[in-house]
Amino acid sequence: MSINTSSRPHFYQASGDMGQREEVAQQAGRLLYHGSAPYNYNRPNSYANGGTAPTYGSTTLSSSVAYETNPCPCCKPMSTSRRAFCIMVTFDVLLLFVLWILYTQLSTYAGTFSKRFMKEVEGYDFKQSLFDIPLLSFWRFLVLIFSYAALNMRNPWLVALTTFGTCVFLLIKVFMFNFDEDLASGQNTLDYVLIIISFVVAWVECWFLDFRVLPEEKRAEIEARGAVLDERTSLLGRGDHRSIGGTETNDQYYSPYHTPHDSDDEEGSKRYHSIPPSSVNSRASSRNSNQLSLGSQEQEYQRLAGGLFATAMQLYENEEGWKLDNGDEKDLSSGCVYSKQLPELGGKFFKLKGVVNTTPQKGFEEIYFNTEDSPAWNPTVLESKILQVIDEHTDVLYNIAAEAAGGMVSARDFVNLRCWKEMNGMMISVSKGVTHPDMPEQKKYVRGENGPGCWVFKAVPGDPNKSEFVWIVNTNLKGWLPTYLIDQAMSGVLMDFFKYFNQRINYLNTLES
């Protein structure tokens, strides 16, 4: 489904049903992940010439899909991260053997290298020989390669066992090994290096498998089955149409935004290179069949959005306790930033207040309905994309905020639930951070989390062509950031935003005149 998000809510148009292109894309995705295609993949002409397109989850492909989604672990292709793990384990054992040979070369034993070598091996003594260090790494190599390369195991217990065994052995070795001879000569310190490196590489192997290999493979497997892994999914339940292992529907596959149906022009989607495609209901279609088609997740979004208005109006109407952080209250055309501590609502809130040269409706239209175009005029936002339209007044927005405080605060991304309405002549939008299955946390950005907040446009008394604009925001930037740096970043971002928004409004006014 593709929609033109630049239109107003009443004019969103839904496109037609999925065509043959989407069906082939589904099969191609299975081919890429599982390494083999469903048996109908080589027969696209069977439905291109009037036949019936294959339906995933039906009896047509039941045996093939069952095999592809539940293959024998030994037969599944090895992922890139797992191959990197196997290379790392091989490198570790070779490194320790090389270091042990160098240690033997520099040892203080009398005689040639061969005699020193034989003394380390044949005359092995736990208190005087380090031959057991490379042997320990070789044992670890055999266990890990057999388990995670040959058997393609999917749990971390064996690497945890080898790491634990290595640590116990090295601790005993440190207490019992005779370092006195090398320490007195001052010529060979590789015994210390061998023990330390053996300890480090064991922990690196454990960390890499448990925190890189297994999570990446799990995410890829779930995505291939038609569901997206989200570490905080329990906060808001998924829609029923994305159950894992269930029947797949065409709603899971869609065309890029700003792209006509059956069009191969991808120019409109290149701008949002960080954002994957997402399932979207058009505002027009959701208005007509909202309650009939919404899943449990969408209904939860609506319930949450409905409760935000009371909180937003409480924040907006209560003028007490706000402290001026930036700007001049006598000149609202440049904007002012205030702050206030509200522990019962989530911590510190910031309020931007200013006057813009436009009506409330036009200002709100630009900032809310044209939000996907905002990166073109607002450098504080790198990308902005509507992930899902819930109904005529509610949607889920993803955006990436640029770095702040002179680069000391790196770029953050956010997923926000938004809902708007017109009330008492004011245009109001409320928002709050949520999770969404189409946008799990990205490796490139720290995922920030927004508390309850709002935008309010209100006509200036006596001048209907000017609006008082208020933005109240509460955000958790995550990461180890000092309070003063967060305050500086938020104040600067809000002031910069108002400056760019004013410039945008003035530009639009010039075009109209």
XYZ file of C-alpha atoms in Angstrom:
513
model
C 0.000 0.000 0.000
C 1.316 3.448 -0.817
C 0.008 6.815 0.257
C 0.854 10.386 -0.479
C 1.651 11.735 2.973
C 1.919 15.304 1.768
C -1.891 15.474 1.511
C -4.111 16.455 4.415
C -5.799 13.748 6.487
C -9.099 14.107 4.623
C -7.414 13.692 1.280
C -5.204 10.653 1.883
C -5.801 8.114 -0.814
C -5.347 4.370 -0.551
C -3.802 2.536 -3.432
C -4.960 -0.710 -4.998
C -4.280 -4.283 -3.956
C -0.854 -5.859 -4.071
C 0.246 -6.952 -7.499
C 2.446 -9.692 -8.797
C 5.539 -7.628 -7.945
C 4.854 -7.919 -4.198
C 4.227 -11.669 -4.419
C 7.580 -12.208 -6.124
C 9.230 -9.965 -3.500
C 7.887 -12.209 -0.743
C 9.388 -15.275 -2.376
C 12.678 -13.495 -3.047
C 12.939 -12.574 0.637
C 12.549 -16.213 1.581
C 15.149 -17.191 -0.985
C 17.683 -14.697 0.417
C 17.266 -15.798 4.022
C 16.777 -19.548 3.772
C 19.030 -20.246 0.809
C 16.349 -22.028 -1.224
C 13.073 -20.964 -2.754
C 9.566 -22.282 -2.201
C 8.733 -24.684 -4.949
C 6.477 -22.221 -6.774
C 9.279 -19.648 -7.062
C 10.441 -20.975 -10.415
C 6.903 -20.863 -11.803
C 5.848 -17.214 -11.725
C 4.119 -17.580 -15.078
C 1.588 -19.920 -13.517
C -0.191 -16.927 -12.038
C 1.123 -14.201 -14.341
C -1.063 -15.625 -17.110
C -4.269 -15.728 -15.157
C -3.415 -18.413 -12.623
C -3.699 -18.126 -8.883
C -0.831 -16.547 -6.975
C 0.673 -18.766 -4.268
C -0.672 -18.036 -0.805
C 1.809 -18.374 2.020
C 0.524 -20.331 4.926
C -2.036 -22.191 2.752
C -1.845 -25.808 1.704
C -0.269 -24.762 -1.575
C 3.077 -24.132 0.062
C 2.593 -25.718 3.460
C 5.245 -28.407 3.173
C 7.784 -26.089 1.600
C 7.273 -23.286 4.109
C 7.354 -25.716 7.012
C 10.733 -26.964 5.871
C 12.127 -23.522 5.178
C 11.092 -21.978 8.493
C 12.106 -24.970 10.590
C 15.133 -26.528 8.928
C 17.646 -28.724 10.686
C 20.077 -26.397 12.566
C 23.039 -28.206 11.024
C 21.732 -27.510 7.504
C 21.049 -23.787 7.907
C 23.531 -21.488 6.187
C 26.099 -19.914 8.504
C 25.540 -16.226 9.180
C 28.244 -13.620 8.627
C 28.596 -12.906 12.349
C 28.971 -16.633 13.119
C 31.702 -16.951 10.499
C 33.452 -13.993 12.112
C 33.217 -15.775 15.471
C 34.811 -18.937 14.026
C 37.620 -16.878 12.496
C 38.180 -15.174 15.846
C 38.437 -18.520 17.670
C 40.950 -19.774 15.089
C 42.986 -16.584 15.356
C 43.043 -16.873 19.165
C 44.537 -20.348 19.179
C 47.164 -19.435 16.555
C 48.096 -16.281 18.442
C 48.671 -18.128 21.698
C 50.749 -20.824 19.996
C 52.954 -18.165 18.382
C 53.387 -16.353 21.689
C 54.291 -19.625 23.417
C 56.958 -20.382 20.790
C 58.425 -16.894 21.303
C 58.391 -17.455 25.034
C 60.287 -20.724 24.558
C 62.853 -18.969 22.342
C 63.523 -16.355 25.005
C 63.406 -18.664 28.009
C 66.404 -18.924 30.316
C 66.800 -22.678 29.915
C 70.295 -23.691 28.822
C 70.869 -25.273 25.425
C 69.396 -24.913 21.948
C 65.824 -24.122 21.069
C 65.024 -27.800 20.511
C 66.226 -28.656 24.028
C 64.192 -25.819 25.534
C 61.198 -26.918 23.470
C 61.498 -30.535 24.691
C 61.871 -29.359 28.285
C 58.587 -27.429 27.959
C 56.772 -30.390 26.369
C 58.328 -33.670 27.566
C 59.485 -32.294 30.880
C 56.179 -30.553 31.487
C 55.772 -29.193 34.998
C 52.662 -27.269 35.977
C 54.734 -24.860 38.069
C 57.434 -24.205 35.472
C 56.016 -24.822 31.995
C 53.528 -22.757 29.993
C 52.828 -25.419 27.386
C 49.397 -25.875 28.940
C 48.356 -22.352 27.864
C 48.277 -23.078 24.084
C 46.828 -26.530 24.849
C 44.029 -24.840 26.769
C 43.321 -22.548 23.812
C 43.361 -25.566 21.452
C 40.815 -27.364 23.655
C 38.647 -24.253 23.592
C 39.032 -24.090 19.800
C 37.882 -27.701 19.318
C 34.841 -27.323 21.563
C 33.683 -24.004 20.064
C 34.248 -24.892 16.408
C 32.516 -28.259 16.775
C 29.564 -26.739 18.648
C 29.001 -23.467 16.816
C 30.341 -24.277 13.331
C 29.671 -27.999 12.839
C 26.497 -28.307 14.969
C 25.389 -24.668 14.509
C 24.251 -24.458 18.133
C 22.018 -21.514 19.122
C 22.718 -21.136 22.857
C 25.665 -19.597 24.740
C 26.170 -22.258 27.379
C 29.179 -23.961 25.840
C 31.147 -20.758 25.306
C 30.258 -19.775 28.875
C 31.567 -23.156 30.056
C 34.859 -22.808 28.163
C 35.330 -19.268 29.475
C 34.636 -20.370 33.047
C 37.016 -23.319 32.731
C 39.731 -21.081 31.276
C 39.383 -18.562 34.100
C 39.560 -21.246 36.817
C 42.626 -22.823 35.219
C 44.437 -19.488 34.821
C 43.714 -18.446 38.395
C 45.263 -21.661 39.679
C 48.178 -21.192 37.267
C 48.887 -17.664 38.476
C 49.113 -18.761 42.103
C 51.258 -21.853 41.465
C 53.524 -20.876 38.537
C 57.152 -20.052 39.369
C 57.786 -16.554 37.974
C 60.972 -16.025 40.021
C 63.486 -17.239 37.445
C 62.244 -14.997 34.609
C 61.739 -12.077 36.952
C 65.321 -12.320 38.223
C 66.832 -12.443 34.738
C 64.684 -9.569 33.465
C 64.947 -11.018 29.930
C 61.593 -12.735 29.383
C 58.234 -11.289 30.349
C 56.185 -13.256 27.830
C 54.962 -15.559 30.600
C 52.871 -12.669 31.924
C 51.703 -11.813 28.408
C 50.637 -15.396 27.667
C 48.492 -15.679 30.773
C 46.892 -12.242 30.383
C 46.083 -12.693 26.684
C 44.657 -16.162 27.288
C 42.323 -14.661 29.886
C 41.274 -11.779 27.598
C 40.581 -13.823 24.465
C 38.362 -16.250 26.379
C 36.144 -13.385 27.523
C 36.135 -11.749 24.082
C 34.885 -15.008 22.547
C 32.121 -15.270 25.136
C 31.031 -11.642 24.674
C 31.064 -11.769 20.869
C 28.903 -14.882 20.661
C 26.406 -13.894 23.343
C 25.986 -10.219 22.437
C 26.597 -10.166 18.680
C 26.169 -13.533 16.970
C 23.108 -14.992 18.689
C 21.025 -11.765 18.899
C 21.669 -10.930 15.221
C 20.684 -14.423 14.105
C 17.560 -14.378 16.248
C 16.515 -11.009 14.836
C 17.095 -12.161 11.247
C 15.132 -15.371 11.823
C 12.114 -13.580 13.272
C 12.154 -10.900 10.562
C 12.255 -13.637 7.920
C 9.101 -15.158 9.405
C 7.250 -11.871 9.086
C 7.739 -10.389 12.565
C 10.238 -7.798 13.731
C 12.153 -8.266 16.946
C 11.631 -5.427 19.392
C 13.305 -5.657 22.781
C 10.524 -3.610 24.444
C 7.512 -5.072 22.652
C 5.807 -5.916 25.953
C 5.082 -2.225 26.556
C 2.518 -2.259 23.743
C 1.249 -5.510 22.275
C 1.592 -6.337 18.601
C -1.270 -6.445 16.200
C -2.784 -9.836 15.586
C -1.718 -9.732 11.940
C 1.962 -10.216 12.837
C 1.905 -13.424 14.844
C 5.100 -15.408 14.522
C 4.787 -18.528 12.482
C 1.230 -17.655 11.458
C -0.232 -17.027 8.065
C 1.392 -14.165 6.234
C -0.728 -11.535 4.536
C -0.064 -8.967 1.884
C -0.303 -6.259 4.579
C 3.244 -7.146 5.580
C 4.621 -6.058 2.232
C 4.209 -2.558 0.877
C 5.478 0.010 -1.576
C 7.716 2.940 -0.561
C 6.139 6.206 0.423
C 5.618 8.836 -2.282
C 5.725 6.063 -4.899
C 2.779 5.322 -7.200
C 1.542 1.764 -7.202
C 3.471 -0.501 -9.600
C 6.096 2.237 -10.090
C 9.795 1.439 -10.144
C 10.836 5.019 -9.389
C 12.588 4.924 -6.035
C 13.672 8.545 -5.946
C 11.106 9.439 -3.288
C 12.290 6.754 -0.899
C 16.030 7.374 -1.099
C 15.814 10.241 1.310
C 14.745 7.932 4.119
C 17.643 5.535 3.819
C 17.696 4.691 7.538
C 14.006 3.849 7.713
C 12.676 0.472 6.596
C 9.320 0.190 4.825
C 6.381 0.018 7.194
C 2.739 -1.023 7.206
C 0.426 1.958 6.964
C -3.307 2.509 6.977
C -4.381 5.521 4.952
C -6.339 8.141 6.901
C -9.233 7.883 4.434
C -9.578 4.127 4.708
C -9.080 4.129 8.469
C -11.855 6.699 8.830
C -14.308 4.404 7.044
C -13.412 1.068 8.586
C -11.365 1.973 11.622
C -12.879 -0.132 14.365
C -13.402 -3.109 12.044
C -9.771 -3.370 10.915
C -7.682 -2.165 13.862
C -5.695 -4.777 15.736
C -5.005 -4.861 19.456
C -1.890 -2.735 19.096
C -3.694 0.028 17.180
C -6.488 0.072 19.743
C -3.891 0.400 22.490
C -2.368 3.346 20.613
C -5.799 5.016 20.447
C -6.412 4.447 24.144
C -3.010 5.895 25.050
C -3.493 8.917 22.778
C -6.901 9.665 24.286
C -5.430 9.878 27.767
C -2.654 12.264 26.736
C -4.884 15.291 26.171
C -5.729 15.749 29.855
C -2.046 15.641 30.782
C -1.112 17.995 27.946
C -3.712 20.601 28.900
C -2.625 20.409 32.536
C 0.953 21.154 31.465
C -0.139 23.934 29.115
C -2.511 25.752 31.460
C -0.365 25.610 34.598
C 1.964 28.615 34.310
C 3.411 28.320 37.821
C 6.908 27.030 38.522
C 8.411 27.503 35.042
C 11.962 28.899 35.156
C 13.344 30.908 32.237
C 16.409 29.137 30.786
C 16.972 30.926 27.501
C 15.572 33.890 25.564
C 13.884 37.196 26.378
C 10.278 37.136 27.598
C 9.795 40.657 26.246
C 10.569 39.484 22.692
C 8.571 36.309 22.007
C 9.270 36.611 18.302
C 12.676 35.052 19.028
C 11.322 32.447 21.424
C 11.924 31.599 25.083
C 12.752 28.294 26.757
C 11.531 27.450 30.260
C 12.071 24.385 32.441
C 10.222 22.790 35.338
C 10.660 19.691 37.488
C 7.597 17.425 37.567
C 8.681 14.071 39.095
C 5.115 12.738 39.102
C 4.977 13.083 35.289
C 8.455 11.844 34.424
C 11.082 14.384 35.511
C 12.179 17.640 33.927
C 10.002 19.350 31.328
C 11.036 22.036 28.854
C 8.673 24.583 27.323
C 9.336 26.602 24.175
C 7.118 29.652 23.783
C 7.091 32.164 20.942
C 5.029 34.081 18.394
C 5.001 33.236 14.670
C 3.558 35.248 11.778
C 0.837 32.876 10.670
C -2.580 31.617 11.646
C -2.861 28.641 14.023
C -4.224 26.446 11.238
C -1.408 27.201 8.783
C 1.315 26.911 11.391
C -0.062 23.601 12.619
C -0.428 22.336 9.078
C 3.240 22.957 8.352
C 4.605 21.484 11.555
C 2.274 18.487 11.847
C 0.942 17.370 8.488
C 4.126 18.245 6.570
C 6.421 16.746 9.189
C 8.109 14.425 6.681
C 9.368 17.485 4.780
C 10.770 19.164 7.909
C 14.395 17.955 7.478
C 14.564 20.173 4.375
C 14.239 23.338 6.478
C 15.001 22.149 10.029
C 18.649 21.025 10.507
C 17.890 19.804 14.047
C 16.047 16.849 12.445
C 17.924 14.475 10.156
C 15.007 12.279 9.097
C 11.278 12.140 9.772
C 8.831 9.459 8.690
C 5.288 8.410 9.516
C 5.489 4.716 10.391
C 1.776 4.063 10.683
C -1.471 6.012 10.405
C -3.847 4.707 13.064
C -6.847 6.885 12.247
C -7.677 10.352 10.944
C -6.167 12.043 14.007
C -3.555 9.555 15.211
C -0.280 8.239 13.813
C 3.148 6.926 14.828
C 6.144 9.034 13.809
C 9.828 8.116 13.629
C 12.465 10.841 13.547
C 16.194 11.253 14.030
C 17.423 14.282 15.964
C 20.789 15.721 14.946
C 23.694 15.888 17.396
C 23.547 18.733 19.894
C 25.676 20.716 22.342
C 28.492 21.098 19.840
C 28.613 17.368 19.117
C 28.856 16.296 22.781
C 25.387 14.741 22.517
C 25.260 12.341 19.585
C 22.267 11.899 17.283
C 19.216 10.240 18.838
C 16.211 8.616 17.233
C 12.652 8.554 18.584
C 9.381 6.739 17.948
C 6.408 8.857 19.018
C 2.668 8.376 19.092
C 0.919 11.591 17.956
C -2.709 12.693 18.127
C -4.234 16.078 17.233
C -7.496 17.959 17.516
C -8.898 21.484 17.354
C -10.243 22.740 20.662
C -11.464 26.204 21.680
C -9.835 27.777 18.635
C -6.481 26.123 19.442
C -4.687 23.519 17.327
C -3.285 20.901 19.700
C -1.053 17.896 19.111
C -0.088 15.540 21.943
C 2.691 12.972 21.764
C 4.483 10.317 23.758
C 7.249 7.823 23.065
C 6.130 4.287 22.199
C 7.552 1.156 20.636
C 6.584 0.006 17.161
C 7.308 -3.362 15.486
C 8.388 -1.670 12.244
C 11.147 0.287 13.980
C 13.249 -1.653 16.507
C 16.272 0.058 18.010
C 18.925 0.942 15.427
C 22.629 0.207 15.921
C 23.595 3.573 14.484
C 21.601 5.672 16.974
C 20.813 5.774 20.680
C 17.053 5.372 21.078
C 15.676 8.282 23.114
C 12.341 8.121 24.892
C 9.872 10.995 25.062
C 7.440 11.491 27.907
C 4.081 13.256 27.503
C 4.323 16.496 25.525
C 2.354 18.753 23.200
C 2.319 21.435 20.509
C -0.247 24.216 20.869
C -1.069 26.946 18.355
C -3.303 29.754 19.595
C -4.231 32.989 17.855
C -2.706 36.155 19.323
C -5.526 38.358 20.704
C -6.196 41.270 18.358
C -4.067 39.835 15.529
C -5.523 36.692 13.909
C -2.567 36.469 11.497
C -0.171 35.750 14.368
C -0.049 32.702 16.587
C 1.363 31.929 19.990
C 3.255 28.657 19.665
C 4.029 26.469 22.699
C 6.001 23.228 22.648
C 6.246 21.241 25.881
C 8.631 18.314 25.861
C 9.963 15.768 28.338
C 12.662 13.482 26.997
C 15.119 10.876 28.191
C 18.155 11.030 25.908
C 19.569 7.813 27.429
C 23.293 7.202 27.712
C 25.649 8.490 30.396
C 25.050 12.213 30.035
C 25.451 14.748 32.868
C 22.404 16.826 33.741
C 23.949 20.133 32.751
C 24.753 18.763 29.289
C 21.180 17.553 28.782
C 19.809 20.936 29.839
C 22.196 22.737 27.493
C 21.339 20.419 24.603
C 17.567 20.697 25.058
C 17.592 24.468 25.438
C 19.782 24.889 22.358
C 17.723 22.486 20.223
C 14.439 24.199 21.103
C 15.800 27.679 20.361
C 17.316 26.497 17.074
C 14.051 24.835 16.093
C 12.062 28.007 16.695
C 14.524 30.031 14.645
C 14.264 27.623 11.688
C 10.467 27.368 12.057
C 10.170 31.159 11.952
C 12.314 31.252 8.830
C 10.104 28.607 7.230
C 6.906 30.508 8.046
C 8.344 33.755 6.687
C 9.358 31.962 3.491
C 5.852 30.520 3.034
C 4.337 33.959 3.669
C 6.591 35.383 0.951
C 5.385 32.733 -1.506
C 1.744 33.522 -0.744
C 2.251 37.235 -1.228
